[in-house]
Amino acid sequence: MKSKYVMINGFAFSEESDMKILGNYAREGWILEDIVAGFFYKLKKDIPKDIEYSLDYQNEATEEYFSLFSAAGWTPVISLDNGIHIFMAQAGTKPIYSDRESEIDKYDRVKKQTSKGTVYSLITAIALTILLVISAIAIRPIFLIVLLLLIVDIFVFIFNFMPYLAYKSRVKQLNKNGKCDGGITSSKNLWKIDAFTGIVFMIIGIMDFVEKSYFATFFILLGIFYIISSLNKYKQKKKSL
């Protein structure tokens, strides 16, 4: 059976465009089968179908939860461990969330989850940064271990903070305009995320440089790359206003 893999653009930022892309593939005979490694949609070759996809967030998905969607014409396709569910239905089926209040509640739930992850990972990062400074001065043998833990935590922070900003923007748009534009959500926040990431990597690189670590140049260059990327995205955002 033939398979095709399509990159996930990010549910928080590109939910609408991703679901539209999947629908377009379905009309070409490529049907969503699975999600691989959290980064790719796996599509299988089948007969062309005029269907639509929709995404929902629910940590405690019960049989009753899926029954409600099925009764409304939406069939579950994929469920991920972190509470993300993708449904499909015939084109023209009434949307899962057809009013502003229920859609706000949808994004409010996942916004609260990502805000907790952001706070916890930020606190951990502060603690590890303090420990990193102490290890650089007095406990050098553990410096690299603490540095690696800090780098891992930074990625955990980013992968919580990025969606948090996006979901917060979605809720704000829905409250203000009654609808949500994923493109606006993305352009408003990506430059901030790149700027933050660049600054963090620059700090790590400078600390490594002081310690004469082999990783110093790599992190400094990575920081410069993200800062330049942030400036470019900020200019694009300004032009689009």
Tab-separated table of C-alpha atoms in Angstrom:
chain	number	residue	atom	x	y	z
A	1	MET	CA	0.000	0.000	0.000
A	2	LYS	CA	1.408	3.383	-0.986
A	3	SER	CA	2.004	5.968	1.720
A	4	LYS	CA	2.827	9.669	1.708
A	5	TYR	CA	4.268	11.765	4.538
A	6	VAL	CA	3.344	15.416	4.978
A	7	MET	CA	4.979	17.793	7.465
A	8	ILE	CA	2.785	19.060	10.326
A	9	ASN	CA	2.997	22.846	10.404
A	10	GLY	CA	1.973	23.049	14.057
A	11	PHE	CA	-1.552	22.581	15.380
A	12	ALA	CA	-1.443	25.736	17.491
A	13	PHE	CA	-0.422	27.930	14.570
A	14	SER	CA	-1.766	26.210	11.457
A	15	GLU	CA	-4.789	24.176	12.504
A	16	GLU	CA	-7.070	25.557	9.800
A	17	SER	CA	-4.544	25.344	6.956
A	18	ASP	CA	-3.398	21.851	7.991
A	19	MET	CA	-6.962	20.506	8.057
A	20	LYS	CA	-7.623	22.135	4.672
A	21	ILE	CA	-4.463	20.556	3.229
A	22	LEU	CA	-5.551	17.131	4.498
A	23	GLY	CA	-8.960	17.627	2.880
A	24	ASN	CA	-7.310	18.539	-0.427
A	25	TYR	CA	-5.169	15.397	-0.275
A	26	ALA	CA	-8.273	13.293	0.465
A	27	ARG	CA	-9.888	14.575	-2.729
A	28	GLU	CA	-6.768	13.359	-4.552
A	29	GLY	CA	-7.033	9.934	-2.944
A	30	TRP	CA	-4.594	10.381	-0.060
A	31	ILE	CA	-6.383	9.662	3.234
A	32	LEU	CA	-5.030	10.460	6.688
A	33	GLU	CA	-3.953	7.268	8.461
A	34	ASP	CA	-1.634	8.228	11.297
A	35	ILE	CA	0.755	10.790	12.782
A	36	VAL	CA	4.415	9.758	12.835
A	37	ALA	CA	6.923	11.013	15.440
A	38	GLY	CA	4.685	14.005	16.153
A	39	PHE	CA	5.951	15.816	13.052
A	40	PHE	CA	4.399	14.096	10.027
A	41	TYR	CA	0.940	13.121	8.784
A	42	LYS	CA	0.974	9.638	7.270
A	43	LEU	CA	-1.423	9.384	4.320
A	44	LYS	CA	-2.437	6.157	2.599
A	45	LYS	CA	-3.459	5.812	-1.041
A	46	ASP	CA	-7.183	5.173	-1.452
A	47	ILE	CA	-10.088	6.229	-3.610
A	48	PRO	CA	-10.650	10.006	-3.711
A	49	LYS	CA	-13.077	11.214	-1.027
A	50	ASP	CA	-14.800	14.555	-0.567
A	51	ILE	CA	-14.211	14.845	3.165
A	52	GLU	CA	-13.198	17.457	5.716
A	53	TYR	CA	-11.045	17.172	8.821
A	54	SER	CA	-11.399	18.871	12.184
A	55	LEU	CA	-9.221	18.944	15.278
A	56	ASP	CA	-10.208	18.968	18.941
A	57	TYR	CA	-8.468	18.933	22.332
A	58	GLN	CA	-9.716	16.714	25.149
A	59	ASN	CA	-7.539	15.044	27.783
A	60	GLU	CA	-10.264	12.874	29.244
A	61	ALA	CA	-11.787	11.542	26.045
A	62	THR	CA	-14.499	9.049	27.023
A	63	GLU	CA	-16.701	6.816	24.898
A	64	GLU	CA	-19.481	9.354	25.382
A	65	TYR	CA	-17.186	12.094	24.029
A	66	PHE	CA	-16.609	10.205	20.770
A	67	SER	CA	-20.284	9.210	20.551
A	68	LEU	CA	-21.334	12.864	20.590
A	69	PHE	CA	-19.061	13.615	17.643
A	70	SER	CA	-20.141	10.498	15.759
A	71	ALA	CA	-23.797	11.464	16.211
A	72	ALA	CA	-22.966	14.836	14.635
A	73	GLY	CA	-21.392	13.097	11.618
A	74	TRP	CA	-17.729	13.316	12.674
A	75	THR	CA	-15.754	10.054	12.723
A	76	PRO	CA	-12.608	9.832	14.897
A	77	VAL	CA	-9.430	9.220	12.876
A	78	ILE	CA	-6.472	9.759	15.211
A	79	SER	CA	-6.038	10.375	18.930
A	80	LEU	CA	-2.688	11.402	20.390
A	81	ASP	CA	-1.592	10.864	23.988
A	82	ASN	CA	-1.536	14.572	24.806
A	83	GLY	CA	-5.275	14.891	24.161
A	84	ILE	CA	-5.329	15.886	20.486
A	85	HIS	CA	-8.046	14.267	18.360
A	86	ILE	CA	-8.621	14.516	14.607
A	87	PHE	CA	-12.058	13.766	13.126
A	88	MET	CA	-13.320	13.500	9.561
A	89	ALA	CA	-16.741	13.987	7.966
A	90	GLN	CA	-18.353	14.388	4.569
A	91	ALA	CA	-17.799	17.837	3.080
A	92	GLY	CA	-20.546	20.203	4.170
A	93	THR	CA	-21.095	18.581	7.575
A	94	LYS	CA	-21.856	21.098	10.323
A	95	PRO	CA	-18.593	22.119	12.069
A	96	ILE	CA	-17.785	20.530	15.431
A	97	TYR	CA	-17.762	23.979	17.025
A	98	SER	CA	-20.399	26.165	15.457
A	99	ASP	CA	-20.576	28.950	18.069
A	100	ARG	CA	-17.987	31.310	19.519
A	101	GLU	CA	-18.408	30.264	23.168
A	102	SER	CA	-17.706	26.575	22.581
A	103	GLU	CA	-14.706	27.378	20.371
A	104	ILE	CA	-13.286	29.732	23.008
A	105	ASP	CA	-13.689	26.968	25.582
A	106	LYS	CA	-11.809	24.586	23.258
A	107	TYR	CA	-8.740	26.833	23.082
A	108	ASP	CA	-9.029	27.979	26.704
A	109	ARG	CA	-8.583	24.389	27.909
A	110	VAL	CA	-5.408	23.766	25.958
A	111	LYS	CA	-4.093	27.261	26.731
A	112	LYS	CA	-4.232	26.464	30.450
A	113	GLN	CA	-2.362	23.192	29.885
A	114	THR	CA	0.444	24.854	27.936
A	115	SER	CA	0.651	27.699	30.468
A	116	LYS	CA	1.369	25.160	33.233
A	117	GLY	CA	4.096	23.535	31.147
A	118	THR	CA	5.548	26.983	30.431
A	119	VAL	CA	5.673	27.965	34.120
A	120	TYR	CA	7.111	24.640	35.298
A	121	SER	CA	9.829	24.555	32.641
A	122	LEU	CA	10.673	28.232	33.276
A	123	ILE	CA	11.135	27.593	37.005
A	124	THR	CA	13.303	24.585	36.168
A	125	ALA	CA	15.356	26.695	33.741
A	126	ILE	CA	15.993	29.344	36.406
A	127	ALA	CA	17.084	26.689	38.912
A	128	LEU	CA	19.365	25.022	36.343
A	129	THR	CA	20.860	28.377	35.331
A	130	ILE	CA	21.761	29.123	38.961
A	131	LEU	CA	23.237	25.636	39.300
A	132	LEU	CA	25.151	26.157	36.045
A	133	VAL	CA	26.772	29.318	37.392
A	134	ILE	CA	27.640	27.575	40.665
A	135	SER	CA	29.088	24.585	38.817
A	136	ALA	CA	31.181	26.888	36.612
A	137	ILE	CA	32.718	28.422	39.724
A	138	ALA	CA	32.939	25.593	42.217
A	139	ILE	CA	31.773	22.211	40.807
A	140	ARG	CA	33.244	22.058	37.301
A	141	PRO	CA	32.802	18.274	36.780
A	142	ILE	CA	29.006	18.637	36.620
A	143	PHE	CA	29.015	21.723	34.382
A	144	LEU	CA	28.365	19.863	31.106
A	145	ILE	CA	25.660	17.682	32.693
A	146	VAL	CA	23.812	20.733	34.005
A	147	LEU	CA	24.264	22.486	30.645
A	148	LEU	CA	22.723	19.560	28.768
A	149	LEU	CA	19.796	19.461	31.210
A	150	LEU	CA	19.285	23.197	30.710
A	151	ILE	CA	19.277	22.823	26.924
A	152	VAL	CA	16.667	20.044	27.132
A	153	ASP	CA	14.545	22.176	29.473
A	154	ILE	CA	14.789	25.153	27.115
A	155	PHE	CA	13.291	23.044	24.329
A	156	VAL	CA	10.538	21.882	26.706
A	157	PHE	CA	9.853	25.531	27.544
A	158	ILE	CA	9.746	26.586	23.882
A	159	PHE	CA	7.389	23.747	22.910
A	160	ASN	CA	5.007	24.881	25.662
A	161	PHE	CA	5.467	28.639	25.319
A	162	MET	CA	4.971	28.691	21.541
A	163	PRO	CA	1.536	26.992	21.651
A	164	TYR	CA	0.548	29.058	24.702
A	165	LEU	CA	1.071	32.302	22.758
A	166	ALA	CA	-0.834	30.903	19.788
A	167	TYR	CA	-3.823	29.686	21.817
A	168	LYS	CA	-3.900	32.946	23.756
A	169	SER	CA	-4.018	34.818	20.443
A	170	ARG	CA	-6.835	32.547	19.197
A	171	VAL	CA	-8.947	33.208	22.292
A	172	LYS	CA	-8.320	36.953	21.944
A	173	GLN	CA	-9.361	36.924	18.273
A	174	LEU	CA	-12.529	34.959	19.028
A	175	ASN	CA	-13.502	37.333	21.838
A	176	LYS	CA	-12.863	40.361	19.645
A	177	ASN	CA	-13.975	39.270	16.161
A	178	GLY	CA	-15.972	36.088	16.720
A	179	LYS	CA	-13.618	34.167	14.445
A	180	CYS	CA	-10.026	33.012	14.373
A	181	ASP	CA	-7.388	33.467	11.675
A	182	GLY	CA	-4.499	31.022	12.056
A	183	GLY	CA	-2.298	33.066	9.734
A	184	ILE	CA	-2.582	36.113	11.986
A	185	THR	CA	-1.896	33.956	15.027
A	186	SER	CA	1.320	32.694	13.476
A	187	SER	CA	2.664	36.049	12.272
A	188	LYS	CA	1.993	37.754	15.598
A	189	ASN	CA	3.972	35.298	17.678
A	190	LEU	CA	6.683	33.573	15.676
A	191	TRP	CA	9.034	36.575	15.718
A	192	LYS	CA	8.798	36.756	19.528
A	193	ILE	CA	9.582	33.061	19.842
A	194	ASP	CA	12.604	33.314	17.535
A	195	ALA	CA	13.849	36.366	19.447
A	196	PHE	CA	13.547	34.604	22.804
A	197	THR	CA	15.206	31.443	21.465
A	198	GLY	CA	18.047	33.457	19.967
A	199	ILE	CA	18.718	35.329	23.208
A	200	VAL	CA	18.741	32.088	25.216
A	201	PHE	CA	21.203	30.407	22.858
A	202	MET	CA	23.406	33.520	22.887
A	203	ILE	CA	23.517	33.459	26.702
A	204	ILE	CA	24.399	29.755	26.720
A	205	GLY	CA	27.057	30.372	24.063
A	206	ILE	CA	28.638	33.240	26.023
A	207	MET	CA	28.679	31.129	29.198
A	208	ASP	CA	30.324	28.305	27.244
A	209	PHE	CA	32.818	30.783	25.779
A	210	VAL	CA	33.824	31.916	29.276
A	211	GLU	CA	34.323	28.249	30.186
A	212	LYS	CA	36.214	27.689	26.904
A	213	SER	CA	33.744	24.979	25.885
A	214	TYR	CA	33.792	23.497	22.394
A	215	PHE	CA	30.026	24.196	22.120
A	216	ALA	CA	30.413	27.992	22.530
A	217	THR	CA	30.742	28.890	18.840
A	218	PHE	CA	27.847	26.611	17.865
A	219	PHE	CA	25.407	28.172	20.367
A	220	ILE	CA	26.482	31.741	19.567
A	221	LEU	CA	25.962	31.149	15.833
A	222	LEU	CA	22.618	29.465	16.546
A	223	GLY	CA	21.586	32.467	18.651
A	224	ILE	CA	22.542	34.898	15.876
A	225	PHE	CA	20.564	32.822	13.361
A	226	TYR	CA	17.379	32.961	15.480
A	227	ILE	CA	17.745	36.683	16.191
A	228	ILE	CA	18.134	37.436	12.464
A	229	SER	CA	15.137	35.196	11.758
A	230	SER	CA	13.161	37.114	14.386
A	231	LEU	CA	13.995	40.472	12.789
A	232	ASN	CA	12.925	39.217	9.354
A	233	LYS	CA	9.623	37.880	10.689
A	234	TYR	CA	8.998	41.124	12.564
A	235	LYS	CA	9.511	43.106	9.327
A	236	GLN	CA	7.080	40.757	7.515
A	237	LYS	CA	4.546	41.260	10.307
A	238	LYS	CA	4.828	45.050	10.024
A	239	LYS	CA	4.353	44.919	6.245
A	240	SER	CA	1.210	42.823	6.598
A	241	LEU	CA	-0.460	45.317	8.960
